[in-house]
């Protein structure tokens, strides 16, 4: 077993580090990364720390860290990468001779103890500090002048000490040009920096076959929408501010054991089947359903989306209809049961007779190479993101390998993990390379649940698991939305859009579709099993398209909402009102502090009122106020346009219909 000697200045518990550096921590270009470590030393001399980012080209960015837990030696600093690729991260611990001397001299000179000796030691230190190679001339002259003052016995001891501890001098020696003794670096840990939409994006999901689908009123026969008709709706989706268009599977659908409407076991004539029952005589995962069009049509769809500034995300479900070409060509890729039949998918008591799952332990190399080929086909046609269906039912060594390979050739391509499963699996999928992850947000409804969950996903987990908040999906209609009416849809949208920089909605959200299939958390007449011709002209009556547009506009205008690890929950005294804020300091927000507060009524049926107790430090203000009720900042409501004067203790009343939330931009008074 390898052993390691501890450094001269111990540096331990560095973060963000994933599994002791086994996998990369995550960041995106321009993201404010909180870097922490525990740094300490023997005795009483002052210790300090520097955070360092190492760019792919070997250049470094660094910042002095601050002791954020005095007595516990926990240091924190913030840095932002500015390029795509593989970075390194380390923390350097060091002895701080200036802070040691300044502390000791202040105490001793005030007490009249060793005054001349302390001033002489200060003079020696400043002469040493000024003589360093590479120091700017003006800084060297300033430090030399201080050394002379310290040695000037015609001045009082306090005057000499004051010259050495003046704010501008202290700033030079603590931040700009510190003297760093016994510098001890930690290991350099891996950090992968992705493009911005790995962290900040707004997804919109569609079933392409429904976009433009029509039913003949006389015969009842449906005609499928196509990729061309789906493209006609892109401008409307982009106008609402969504930047990623997510397509459910567009491949040929099998007929054997095809599911009918509402997941019935028998399909009637004209039932299109589930797009997750992939594969027929027309092809498999590398093909397009003939009803939807051709690759030429797909390329045109991608071109239209790209022109609107949108990424195209494609659903990848690694499973097969019994009619998939792989079943005949590679029966060894599936599980054969004792009676010789191929096992269909099951999650007892659920049965999916229209789907054969792949067995990744049978010919793993053959399966890997084929899936890699399929992904590259779609990448070559402009797909820049994949939503992976049920990745937790496939082997992790497969995912780790394929994600690493795609990242090496196409680092711009993003993968969203649709794994609503046990925490260990969800977290490990994120660690091994999925850039985004579905979450438990859909089922977190109470104030306590949301406070806890927001704290989890925006805390240390945020270094590897990037949570995408979805109020609904095509699979999930939670009870809160079934029973809460349009206000519930507004509340969940506001929460999703402001608590995480990643969020998405499933088409039809604007219409507040909320009638469940009896006994299921799923819409009745589910689009997975049939066409859906929606009346989009009715959507504005709900007010939801306008709200979605406003939310995406607010997110784009406020960089604080484009980050994850900068969220603070604030206490309220009502069990149905939640308050949280996101802050980005000026250095990371185009030169001006950006702080946004969300205060929201979680009760879709009743008006609620509360007192919010703000941590003003978390808002970039001072908690040292003479009166908790006194105005501390101008609260500009980004939803209503009104401006209020709010303080550390603020009364709020919210009506779920008229105004379910305040989204506040903090401005100075």
PDB file of N, CA, C and O in Angstrom, residues 415-479:
ATOM      1  N   UNK A 415     -24.869  14.949 -22.191  1.00  0.00           N
ATOM      2  CA  UNK A 415     -25.702  13.792 -21.875  1.00  0.00           C
ATOM      3  C   UNK A 415     -26.510  14.070 -20.612  1.00  0.00           C
ATOM      4  O   UNK A 415     -25.946  14.435 -19.578  1.00  0.00           O
ATOM      5  N   UNK A 416     -27.836  13.896 -20.713  1.00  0.00           N
ATOM      6  CA  UNK A 416     -28.754  14.043 -19.586  1.00  0.00           C
ATOM      7  C   UNK A 416     -29.184  12.657 -19.119  1.00  0.00           C
ATOM      8  O   UNK A 416     -29.709  11.868 -19.899  1.00  0.00           O
ATOM      9  N   UNK A 417     -28.975  12.377 -17.846  1.00  0.00           N
ATOM     10  CA  UNK A 417     -29.316  11.085 -17.261  1.00  0.00           C
ATOM     11  C   UNK A 417     -30.750  11.095 -16.747  1.00  0.00           C
ATOM     12  O   UNK A 417     -31.082  11.836 -15.835  1.00  0.00           O
ATOM     13  N   UNK A 418     -31.604  10.231 -17.335  1.00  0.00           N
ATOM     14  CA  UNK A 418     -32.982  10.089 -16.865  1.00  0.00           C
ATOM     15  C   UNK A 418     -33.032   8.879 -15.935  1.00  0.00           C
ATOM     16  O   UNK A 418     -33.465   7.799 -16.308  1.00  0.00           O
ATOM     17  N   UNK A 419     -32.513   9.080 -14.722  1.00  0.00           N
ATOM     18  CA  UNK A 419     -32.426   7.974 -13.762  1.00  0.00           C
ATOM     19  C   UNK A 419     -33.127   8.372 -12.474  1.00  0.00           C
ATOM     20  O   UNK A 419     -32.519   8.951 -11.579  1.00  0.00           O
ATOM     21  N   UNK A 420     -34.420   8.084 -12.396  1.00  0.00           N
ATOM     22  CA  UNK A 420     -35.152   8.291 -11.143  1.00  0.00           C
ATOM     23  C   UNK A 420     -35.000   7.005 -10.331  1.00  0.00           C
ATOM     24  O   UNK A 420     -35.839   6.104 -10.399  1.00  0.00           O
ATOM     25  N   UNK A 421     -33.922   6.897  -9.603  1.00  0.00           N
ATOM     26  CA  UNK A 421     -33.598   5.630  -8.948  1.00  0.00           C
ATOM     27  C   UNK A 421     -32.887   5.913  -7.632  1.00  0.00           C
ATOM     28  O   UNK A 421     -32.912   7.028  -7.128  1.00  0.00           O
ATOM     29  N   UNK A 422     -32.207   4.909  -7.099  1.00  0.00           N
ATOM     30  CA  UNK A 422     -31.554   5.052  -5.807  1.00  0.00           C
ATOM     31  C   UNK A 422     -30.411   6.066  -5.887  1.00  0.00           C
ATOM     32  O   UNK A 422     -29.747   6.198  -6.910  1.00  0.00           O
ATOM     33  N   UNK A 423     -30.178   6.785  -4.769  1.00  0.00           N
ATOM     34  CA  UNK A 423     -29.164   7.853  -4.795  1.00  0.00           C
ATOM     35  C   UNK A 423     -27.784   7.391  -5.246  1.00  0.00           C
ATOM     36  O   UNK A 423     -27.118   8.098  -5.997  1.00  0.00           O
ATOM     37  N   UNK A 424     -27.336   6.220  -4.801  1.00  0.00           N
ATOM     38  CA  UNK A 424     -25.980   5.778  -5.163  1.00  0.00           C
ATOM     39  C   UNK A 424     -25.823   5.672  -6.671  1.00  0.00           C
ATOM     40  O   UNK A 424     -24.794   6.078  -7.236  1.00  0.00           O
ATOM     41  N   UNK A 425     -26.831   5.131  -7.350  1.00  0.00           N
ATOM     42  CA  UNK A 425     -26.768   4.999  -8.804  1.00  0.00           C
ATOM     43  C   UNK A 425     -26.837   6.363  -9.481  1.00  0.00           C
ATOM     44  O   UNK A 425     -26.060   6.667 -10.393  1.00  0.00           O
ATOM     45  N   UNK A 426     -27.761   7.227  -9.039  1.00  0.00           N
ATOM     46  CA  UNK A 426     -27.879   8.557  -9.635  1.00  0.00           C
ATOM     47  C   UNK A 426     -26.572   9.335  -9.514  1.00  0.00           C
ATOM     48  O   UNK A 426     -26.113   9.958 -10.471  1.00  0.00           O
ATOM     49  N   UNK A 427     -25.983   9.274  -8.331  1.00  0.00           N
ATOM     50  CA  UNK A 427     -24.761  10.042  -8.098  1.00  0.00           C
ATOM     51  C   UNK A 427     -23.591   9.472  -8.895  1.00  0.00           C
ATOM     52  O   UNK A 427     -22.767  10.229  -9.422  1.00  0.00           O
ATOM     53  N   UNK A 428     -23.495   8.157  -8.986  1.00  0.00           N
ATOM     54  CA  UNK A 428     -22.364   7.576  -9.698  1.00  0.00           C
ATOM     55  C   UNK A 428     -22.480   7.800 -11.200  1.00  0.00           C
ATOM     56  O   UNK A 428     -21.479   8.033 -11.881  1.00  0.00           O
ATOM     57  N   UNK A 429     -23.694   7.760 -11.739  1.00  0.00           N
ATOM     58  CA  UNK A 429     -23.868   8.110 -13.149  1.00  0.00           C
ATOM     59  C   UNK A 429     -23.349   9.523 -13.417  1.00  0.00           C
ATOM     60  O   UNK A 429     -22.694   9.772 -14.437  1.00  0.00           O
ATOM     61  N   UNK A 430     -23.632  10.439 -12.502  1.00  0.00           N
ATOM     62  CA  UNK A 430     -23.132  11.811 -12.664  1.00  0.00           C
ATOM     63  C   UNK A 430     -21.611  11.854 -12.558  1.00  0.00           C
ATOM     64  O   UNK A 430     -20.938  12.537 -13.336  1.00  0.00           O
ATOM     65  N   UNK A 431     -21.062  11.115 -11.611  1.00  0.00           N
ATOM     66  CA  UNK A 431     -19.609  11.136 -11.409  1.00  0.00           C
ATOM     67  C   UNK A 431     -18.852  10.616 -12.627  1.00  0.00           C
ATOM     68  O   UNK A 431     -17.786  11.126 -12.965  1.00  0.00           O
ATOM     69  N   UNK A 432     -19.388   9.587 -13.280  1.00  0.00           N
ATOM     70  CA  UNK A 432     -18.634   8.969 -14.380  1.00  0.00           C
ATOM     71  C   UNK A 432     -18.781   9.719 -15.693  1.00  0.00           C
ATOM     72  O   UNK A 432     -18.140   9.348 -16.678  1.00  0.00           O
ATOM     73  N   UNK A 433     -19.615  10.788 -15.728  1.00  0.00           N
ATOM     74  CA  UNK A 433     -19.574  11.585 -16.940  1.00  0.00           C
ATOM     75  C   UNK A 433     -20.855  12.215 -17.432  1.00  0.00           C
ATOM     76  O   UNK A 433     -20.813  13.072 -18.315  1.00  0.00           O
ATOM     77  N   UNK A 434     -22.039  11.812 -16.922  1.00  0.00           N
ATOM     78  CA  UNK A 434     -23.259  12.486 -17.365  1.00  0.00           C
ATOM     79  C   UNK A 434     -23.209  13.944 -16.916  1.00  0.00           C
ATOM     80  O   UNK A 434     -23.034  14.235 -15.738  1.00  0.00           O
ATOM     81  N   UNK A 435     -23.386  14.859 -17.871  1.00  0.00           N
ATOM     82  CA  UNK A 435     -23.277  16.288 -17.533  1.00  0.00           C
ATOM     83  C   UNK A 435     -24.497  16.808 -16.802  1.00  0.00           C
ATOM     84  O   UNK A 435     -24.408  17.797 -16.067  1.00  0.00           O
ATOM     85  N   UNK A 436     -25.666  16.184 -17.004  1.00  0.00           N
ATOM     86  CA  UNK A 436     -26.894  16.650 -16.389  1.00  0.00           C
ATOM     87  C   UNK A 436     -27.668  15.447 -15.856  1.00  0.00           C
ATOM     88  O   UNK A 436     -27.517  14.332 -16.356  1.00  0.00           O
ATOM     89  N   UNK A 437     -28.536  15.693 -14.865  1.00  0.00           N
ATOM     90  CA  UNK A 437     -29.264  14.595 -14.233  1.00  0.00           C
ATOM     91  C   UNK A 437     -30.691  15.019 -13.897  1.00  0.00           C
ATOM     92  O   UNK A 437     -30.912  16.101 -13.351  1.00  0.00           O
ATOM     93  N   UNK A 438     -31.655  14.150 -14.223  1.00  0.00           N
ATOM     94  CA  UNK A 438     -32.993  14.310 -13.663  1.00  0.00           C
ATOM     95  C   UNK A 438     -32.886  14.125 -12.147  1.00  0.00           C
ATOM     96  O   UNK A 438     -31.949  13.497 -11.655  1.00  0.00           O
ATOM     97  N   UNK A 439     -33.873  14.633 -11.427  1.00  0.00           N
ATOM     98  CA  UNK A 439     -33.764  14.648  -9.969  1.00  0.00           C
ATOM     99  C   UNK A 439     -35.096  14.291  -9.319  1.00  0.00           C
ATOM    100  O   UNK A 439     -36.109  14.098  -9.984  1.00  0.00           O
ATOM    101  N   UNK A 440     -35.067  14.267  -7.990  1.00  0.00           N
ATOM    102  CA  UNK A 440     -36.274  14.035  -7.201  1.00  0.00           C
ATOM    103  C   UNK A 440     -37.125  15.294  -7.050  1.00  0.00           C
ATOM    104  O   UNK A 440     -38.133  15.277  -6.340  1.00  0.00           O
ATOM    105  N   UNK A 441     -36.727  16.391  -7.696  1.00  0.00           N
ATOM    106  CA  UNK A 441     -37.477  17.641  -7.568  1.00  0.00           C
ATOM    107  C   UNK A 441     -38.968  17.439  -7.811  1.00  0.00           C
ATOM    108  O   UNK A 441     -39.811  18.037  -7.130  1.00  0.00           O
ATOM    109  N   UNK A 442     -39.301  16.602  -8.784  1.00  0.00           N
ATOM    110  CA  UNK A 442     -40.693  16.390  -9.162  1.00  0.00           C
ATOM    111  C   UNK A 442     -41.556  15.985  -7.973  1.00  0.00           C
ATOM    112  O   UNK A 442     -42.754  16.280  -7.934  1.00  0.00           O
ATOM    113  N   UNK A 443     -40.947  15.324  -6.966  1.00  0.00           N
ATOM    114  CA  UNK A 443     -41.703  14.834  -5.810  1.00  0.00           C
ATOM    115  C   UNK A 443     -41.402  15.605  -4.526  1.00  0.00           C
ATOM    116  O   UNK A 443     -41.810  15.194  -3.452  1.00  0.00           O
ATOM    117  N   UNK A 444     -40.677  16.695  -4.622  1.00  0.00           N
ATOM    118  CA  UNK A 444     -40.399  17.513  -3.444  1.00  0.00           C
ATOM    119  C   UNK A 444     -41.372  18.686  -3.450  1.00  0.00           C
ATOM    120  O   UNK A 444     -41.228  19.598  -4.265  1.00  0.00           O
ATOM    121  N   UNK A 445     -42.351  18.657  -2.550  1.00  0.00           N
ATOM    122  CA  UNK A 445     -43.435  19.630  -2.599  1.00  0.00           C
ATOM    123  C   UNK A 445     -43.529  20.530  -1.375  1.00  0.00           C
ATOM    124  O   UNK A 445     -43.876  21.705  -1.492  1.00  0.00           O
ATOM    125  N   UNK A 446     -43.263  20.000  -0.178  1.00  0.00           N
ATOM    126  CA  UNK A 446     -43.417  20.808   1.021  1.00  0.00           C
ATOM    127  C   UNK A 446     -42.225  21.741   1.195  1.00  0.00           C
ATOM    128  O   UNK A 446     -41.160  21.541   0.615  1.00  0.00           O
ATOM    129  N   UNK A 447     -42.437  22.748   2.033  1.00  0.00           N
ATOM    130  CA  UNK A 447     -41.353  23.695   2.304  1.00  0.00           C
ATOM    131  C   UNK A 447     -40.120  22.986   2.856  1.00  0.00           C
ATOM    132  O   UNK A 447     -38.991  23.221   2.403  1.00  0.00           O
ATOM    133  N   UNK A 448     -40.319  22.093   3.833  1.00  0.00           N
ATOM    134  CA  UNK A 448     -39.189  21.395   4.432  1.00  0.00           C
ATOM    135  C   UNK A 448     -38.474  20.521   3.405  1.00  0.00           C
ATOM    136  O   UNK A 448     -37.244  20.491   3.351  1.00  0.00           O
ATOM    137  N   UNK A 449     -39.246  19.821   2.573  1.00  0.00           N
ATOM    138  CA  UNK A 449     -38.640  18.978   1.542  1.00  0.00           C
ATOM    139  C   UNK A 449     -37.816  19.810   0.575  1.00  0.00           C
ATOM    140  O   UNK A 449     -36.690  19.446   0.211  1.00  0.00           O
ATOM    141  N   UNK A 450     -38.362  20.937   0.159  1.00  0.00           N
ATOM    142  CA  UNK A 450     -37.669  21.775  -0.817  1.00  0.00           C
ATOM    143  C   UNK A 450     -36.445  22.448  -0.214  1.00  0.00           C
ATOM    144  O   UNK A 450     -35.395  22.537  -0.863  1.00  0.00           O
ATOM    145  N   UNK A 451     -36.556  22.945   1.015  1.00  0.00           N
ATOM    146  CA  UNK A 451     -35.394  23.553   1.663  1.00  0.00           C
ATOM    147  C   UNK A 451     -34.242  22.554   1.741  1.00  0.00           C
ATOM    148  O   UNK A 451     -33.091  22.880   1.421  1.00  0.00           O
ATOM    149  N   UNK A 452     -34.553  21.337   2.172  1.00  0.00           N
ATOM    150  CA  UNK A 452     -33.519  20.311   2.302  1.00  0.00           C
ATOM    151  C   UNK A 452     -32.943  19.947   0.942  1.00  0.00           C
ATOM    152  O   UNK A 452     -31.714  19.850   0.777  1.00  0.00           O
ATOM    153  N   UNK A 453     -33.823  19.775  -0.040  1.00  0.00           N
ATOM    154  CA  UNK A 453     -33.357  19.303  -1.344  1.00  0.00           C
ATOM    155  C   UNK A 453     -32.560  20.374  -2.082  1.00  0.00           C
ATOM    156  O   UNK A 453     -31.525  20.076  -2.698  1.00  0.00           O
ATOM    157  N   UNK A 454     -33.007  21.607  -2.020  1.00  0.00           N
ATOM    158  CA  UNK A 454     -32.242  22.685  -2.655  1.00  0.00           C
ATOM    159  C   UNK A 454     -30.853  22.780  -2.025  1.00  0.00           C
ATOM    160  O   UNK A 454     -29.842  22.964  -2.722  1.00  0.00           O
ATOM    161  N   UNK A 455     -30.783  22.635  -0.700  1.00  0.00           N
ATOM    162  CA  UNK A 455     -29.482  22.641  -0.030  1.00  0.00           C
ATOM    163  C   UNK A 455     -28.586  21.514  -0.493  1.00  0.00           C
ATOM    164  O   UNK A 455     -27.368  21.690  -0.637  1.00  0.00           O
ATOM    165  N   UNK A 456     -29.168  20.345  -0.743  1.00  0.00           N
ATOM    166  CA  UNK A 456     -28.378  19.196  -1.191  1.00  0.00           C
ATOM    167  C   UNK A 456     -27.806  19.421  -2.591  1.00  0.00           C
ATOM    168  O   UNK A 456     -26.602  19.280  -2.816  1.00  0.00           O
ATOM    169  N   UNK A 457     -28.677  19.753  -3.545  1.00  0.00           N
ATOM    170  CA  UNK A 457     -28.227  19.787  -4.943  1.00  0.00           C
ATOM    171  C   UNK A 457     -27.371  21.002  -5.261  1.00  0.00           C
ATOM    172  O   UNK A 457     -26.615  20.986  -6.241  1.00  0.00           O
ATOM    173  N   UNK A 458     -27.475  22.065  -4.445  1.00  0.00           N
ATOM    174  CA  UNK A 458     -26.645  23.245  -4.703  1.00  0.00           C
ATOM    175  C   UNK A 458     -25.405  23.271  -3.823  1.00  0.00           C
ATOM    176  O   UNK A 458     -24.614  24.210  -3.910  1.00  0.00           O
ATOM    177  N   UNK A 459     -25.228  22.251  -2.985  1.00  0.00           N
ATOM    178  CA  UNK A 459     -24.070  22.157  -2.112  1.00  0.00           C
ATOM    179  C   UNK A 459     -22.944  21.382  -2.771  1.00  0.00           C
ATOM    180  O   UNK A 459     -22.758  21.445  -3.998  1.00  0.00           O
ATOM    181  N   UNK A 460     -22.183  20.617  -1.995  1.00  0.00           N
ATOM    182  CA  UNK A 460     -21.048  19.871  -2.547  1.00  0.00           C
ATOM    183  C   UNK A 460     -21.415  18.930  -3.687  1.00  0.00           C
ATOM    184  O   UNK A 460     -20.599  18.685  -4.576  1.00  0.00           O
ATOM    185  N   UNK A 461     -22.662  18.421  -3.700  1.00  0.00           N
ATOM    186  CA  UNK A 461     -23.079  17.553  -4.807  1.00  0.00           C
ATOM    187  C   UNK A 461     -22.971  18.263  -6.154  1.00  0.00           C
ATOM    188  O   UNK A 461     -22.807  17.625  -7.193  1.00  0.00           O
ATOM    189  N   UNK A 462     -23.085  19.582  -6.126  1.00  0.00           N
ATOM    190  CA  UNK A 462     -23.047  20.357  -7.360  1.00  0.00           C
ATOM    191  C   UNK A 462     -21.720  20.314  -8.085  1.00  0.00           C
ATOM    192  O   UNK A 462     -21.618  20.782  -9.219  1.00  0.00           O
ATOM    193  N   UNK A 463     -20.690  19.751  -7.454  1.00  0.00           N
ATOM    194  CA  UNK A 463     -19.398  19.636  -8.133  1.00  0.00           C
ATOM    195  C   UNK A 463     -19.393  18.513  -9.153  1.00  0.00           C
ATOM    196  O   UNK A 463     -18.499  18.440  -9.989  1.00  0.00           O
ATOM    197  N   UNK A 464     -20.395  17.630  -9.089  1.00  0.00           N
ATOM    198  CA  UNK A 464     -20.439  16.540 -10.069  1.00  0.00           C
ATOM    199  C   UNK A 464     -21.834  16.262 -10.608  1.00  0.00           C
ATOM    200  O   UNK A 464     -21.985  15.792 -11.728  1.00  0.00           O
ATOM    201  N   UNK A 465     -22.892  16.545  -9.833  1.00  0.00           N
ATOM    202  CA  UNK A 465     -24.253  16.239 -10.277  1.00  0.00           C
ATOM    203  C   UNK A 465     -24.991  17.529 -10.561  1.00  0.00           C
ATOM    204  O   UNK A 465     -25.289  18.296  -9.649  1.00  0.00           O
ATOM    205  N   UNK A 466     -25.269  17.770 -11.833  1.00  0.00           N
ATOM    206  CA  UNK A 466     -25.928  19.002 -12.245  1.00  0.00           C
ATOM    207  C   UNK A 466     -27.428  18.735 -12.393  1.00  0.00           C
ATOM    208  O   UNK A 466     -27.863  18.087 -13.353  1.00  0.00           O
ATOM    209  N   UNK A 467     -28.251  19.208 -11.437  1.00  0.00           N
ATOM    210  CA  UNK A 467     -29.662  18.825 -11.392  1.00  0.00           C
ATOM    211  C   UNK A 467     -30.514  19.577 -12.398  1.00  0.00           C
ATOM    212  O   UNK A 467     -30.477  20.803 -12.475  1.00  0.00           O
ATOM    213  N   UNK A 468     -31.282  18.833 -13.165  1.00  0.00           N
ATOM    214  CA  UNK A 468     -32.242  19.427 -14.088  1.00  0.00           C
ATOM    215  C   UNK A 468     -33.632  19.278 -13.480  1.00  0.00           C
ATOM    216  O   UNK A 468     -34.083  18.162 -13.221  1.00  0.00           O
ATOM    217  N   UNK A 469     -34.289  20.405 -13.217  1.00  0.00           N
ATOM    218  CA  UNK A 469     -35.588  20.406 -12.547  1.00  0.00           C
ATOM    219  C   UNK A 469     -36.714  20.386 -13.589  1.00  0.00           C
ATOM    220  O   UNK A 469     -36.829  21.309 -14.402  1.00  0.00           O
ATOM    221  N   UNK A 470     -37.535  19.338 -13.534  1.00  0.00           N
ATOM    222  CA  UNK A 470     -38.677  19.191 -14.437  1.00  0.00           C
ATOM    223  C   UNK A 470     -39.943  19.068 -13.600  1.00  0.00           C
ATOM    224  O   UNK A 470     -40.077  18.122 -12.819  1.00  0.00           O
ATOM    225  N   UNK A 471     -40.913  19.968 -13.750  1.00  0.00           N
ATOM    226  CA  UNK A 471     -42.170  19.822 -13.013  1.00  0.00           C
ATOM    227  C   UNK A 471     -42.943  18.567 -13.409  1.00  0.00           C
ATOM    228  O   UNK A 471     -43.596  17.940 -12.586  1.00  0.00           O
ATOM    229  N   UNK A 472     -42.905  18.219 -14.704  1.00  0.00           N
ATOM    230  CA  UNK A 472     -43.525  16.993 -15.199  1.00  0.00           C
ATOM    231  C   UNK A 472     -42.620  16.405 -16.275  1.00  0.00           C
ATOM    232  O   UNK A 472     -41.717  17.078 -16.790  1.00  0.00           O
ATOM    233  N   UNK A 473     -42.881  15.161 -16.636  1.00  0.00           N
ATOM    234  CA  UNK A 473     -42.312  14.564 -17.847  1.00  0.00           C
ATOM    235  C   UNK A 473     -43.446  13.820 -18.544  1.00  0.00           C
ATOM    236  O   UNK A 473     -44.563  13.744 -18.031  1.00  0.00           O
ATOM    237  N   UNK A 474     -43.158  13.227 -19.692  1.00  0.00           N
ATOM    238  CA  UNK A 474     -44.210  12.456 -20.360  1.00  0.00           C
ATOM    239  C   UNK A 474     -44.566  11.200 -19.571  1.00  0.00           C
ATOM    240  O   UNK A 474     -45.612  10.592 -19.809  1.00  0.00           O
ATOM    241  N   UNK A 475     -43.720  10.819 -18.610  1.00  0.00           N
ATOM    242  CA  UNK A 475     -43.985   9.651 -17.765  1.00  0.00           C
ATOM    243  C   UNK A 475     -44.632  10.008 -16.434  1.00  0.00           C
ATOM    244  O   UNK A 475     -45.189   9.134 -15.770  1.00  0.00           O
ATOM    245  N   UNK A 476     -44.515  11.275 -16.006  1.00  0.00           N
ATOM    246  CA  UNK A 476     -44.841  11.615 -14.618  1.00  0.00           C
ATOM    247  C   UNK A 476     -45.756  12.827 -14.548  1.00  0.00           C
ATOM    248  O   UNK A 476     -45.429  13.907 -15.054  1.00  0.00           O
ATOM    249  N   UNK A 477     -46.892  12.641 -13.886  1.00  0.00           N
ATOM    250  CA  UNK A 477     -47.795  13.731 -13.530  1.00  0.00           C
ATOM    251  C   UNK A 477     -48.020  13.638 -12.024  1.00  0.00           C
ATOM    252  O   UNK A 477     -48.866  12.878 -11.558  1.00  0.00           O
ATOM    253  N   UNK A 478     -47.261  14.395 -11.224  1.00  0.00           N
ATOM    254  CA  UNK A 478     -47.350  14.238  -9.764  1.00  0.00           C
ATOM    255  C   UNK A 478     -48.695  14.717  -9.219  1.00  0.00           C
ATOM    256  O   UNK A 478     -49.354  15.579  -9.811  1.00  0.00           O
ATOM    257  N   UNK A 479     -49.111  14.176  -8.075  1.00  0.00           N
ATOM    258  CA  UNK A 479     -50.406  14.561  -7.483  1.00  0.00           C
ATOM    259  C   UNK A 479     -50.551  16.061  -7.251  1.00  0.00           C
ATOM    260  O   UNK A 479     -51.655  16.597  -7.370  1.00  0.00           O
TER     261      UNK A 479
END
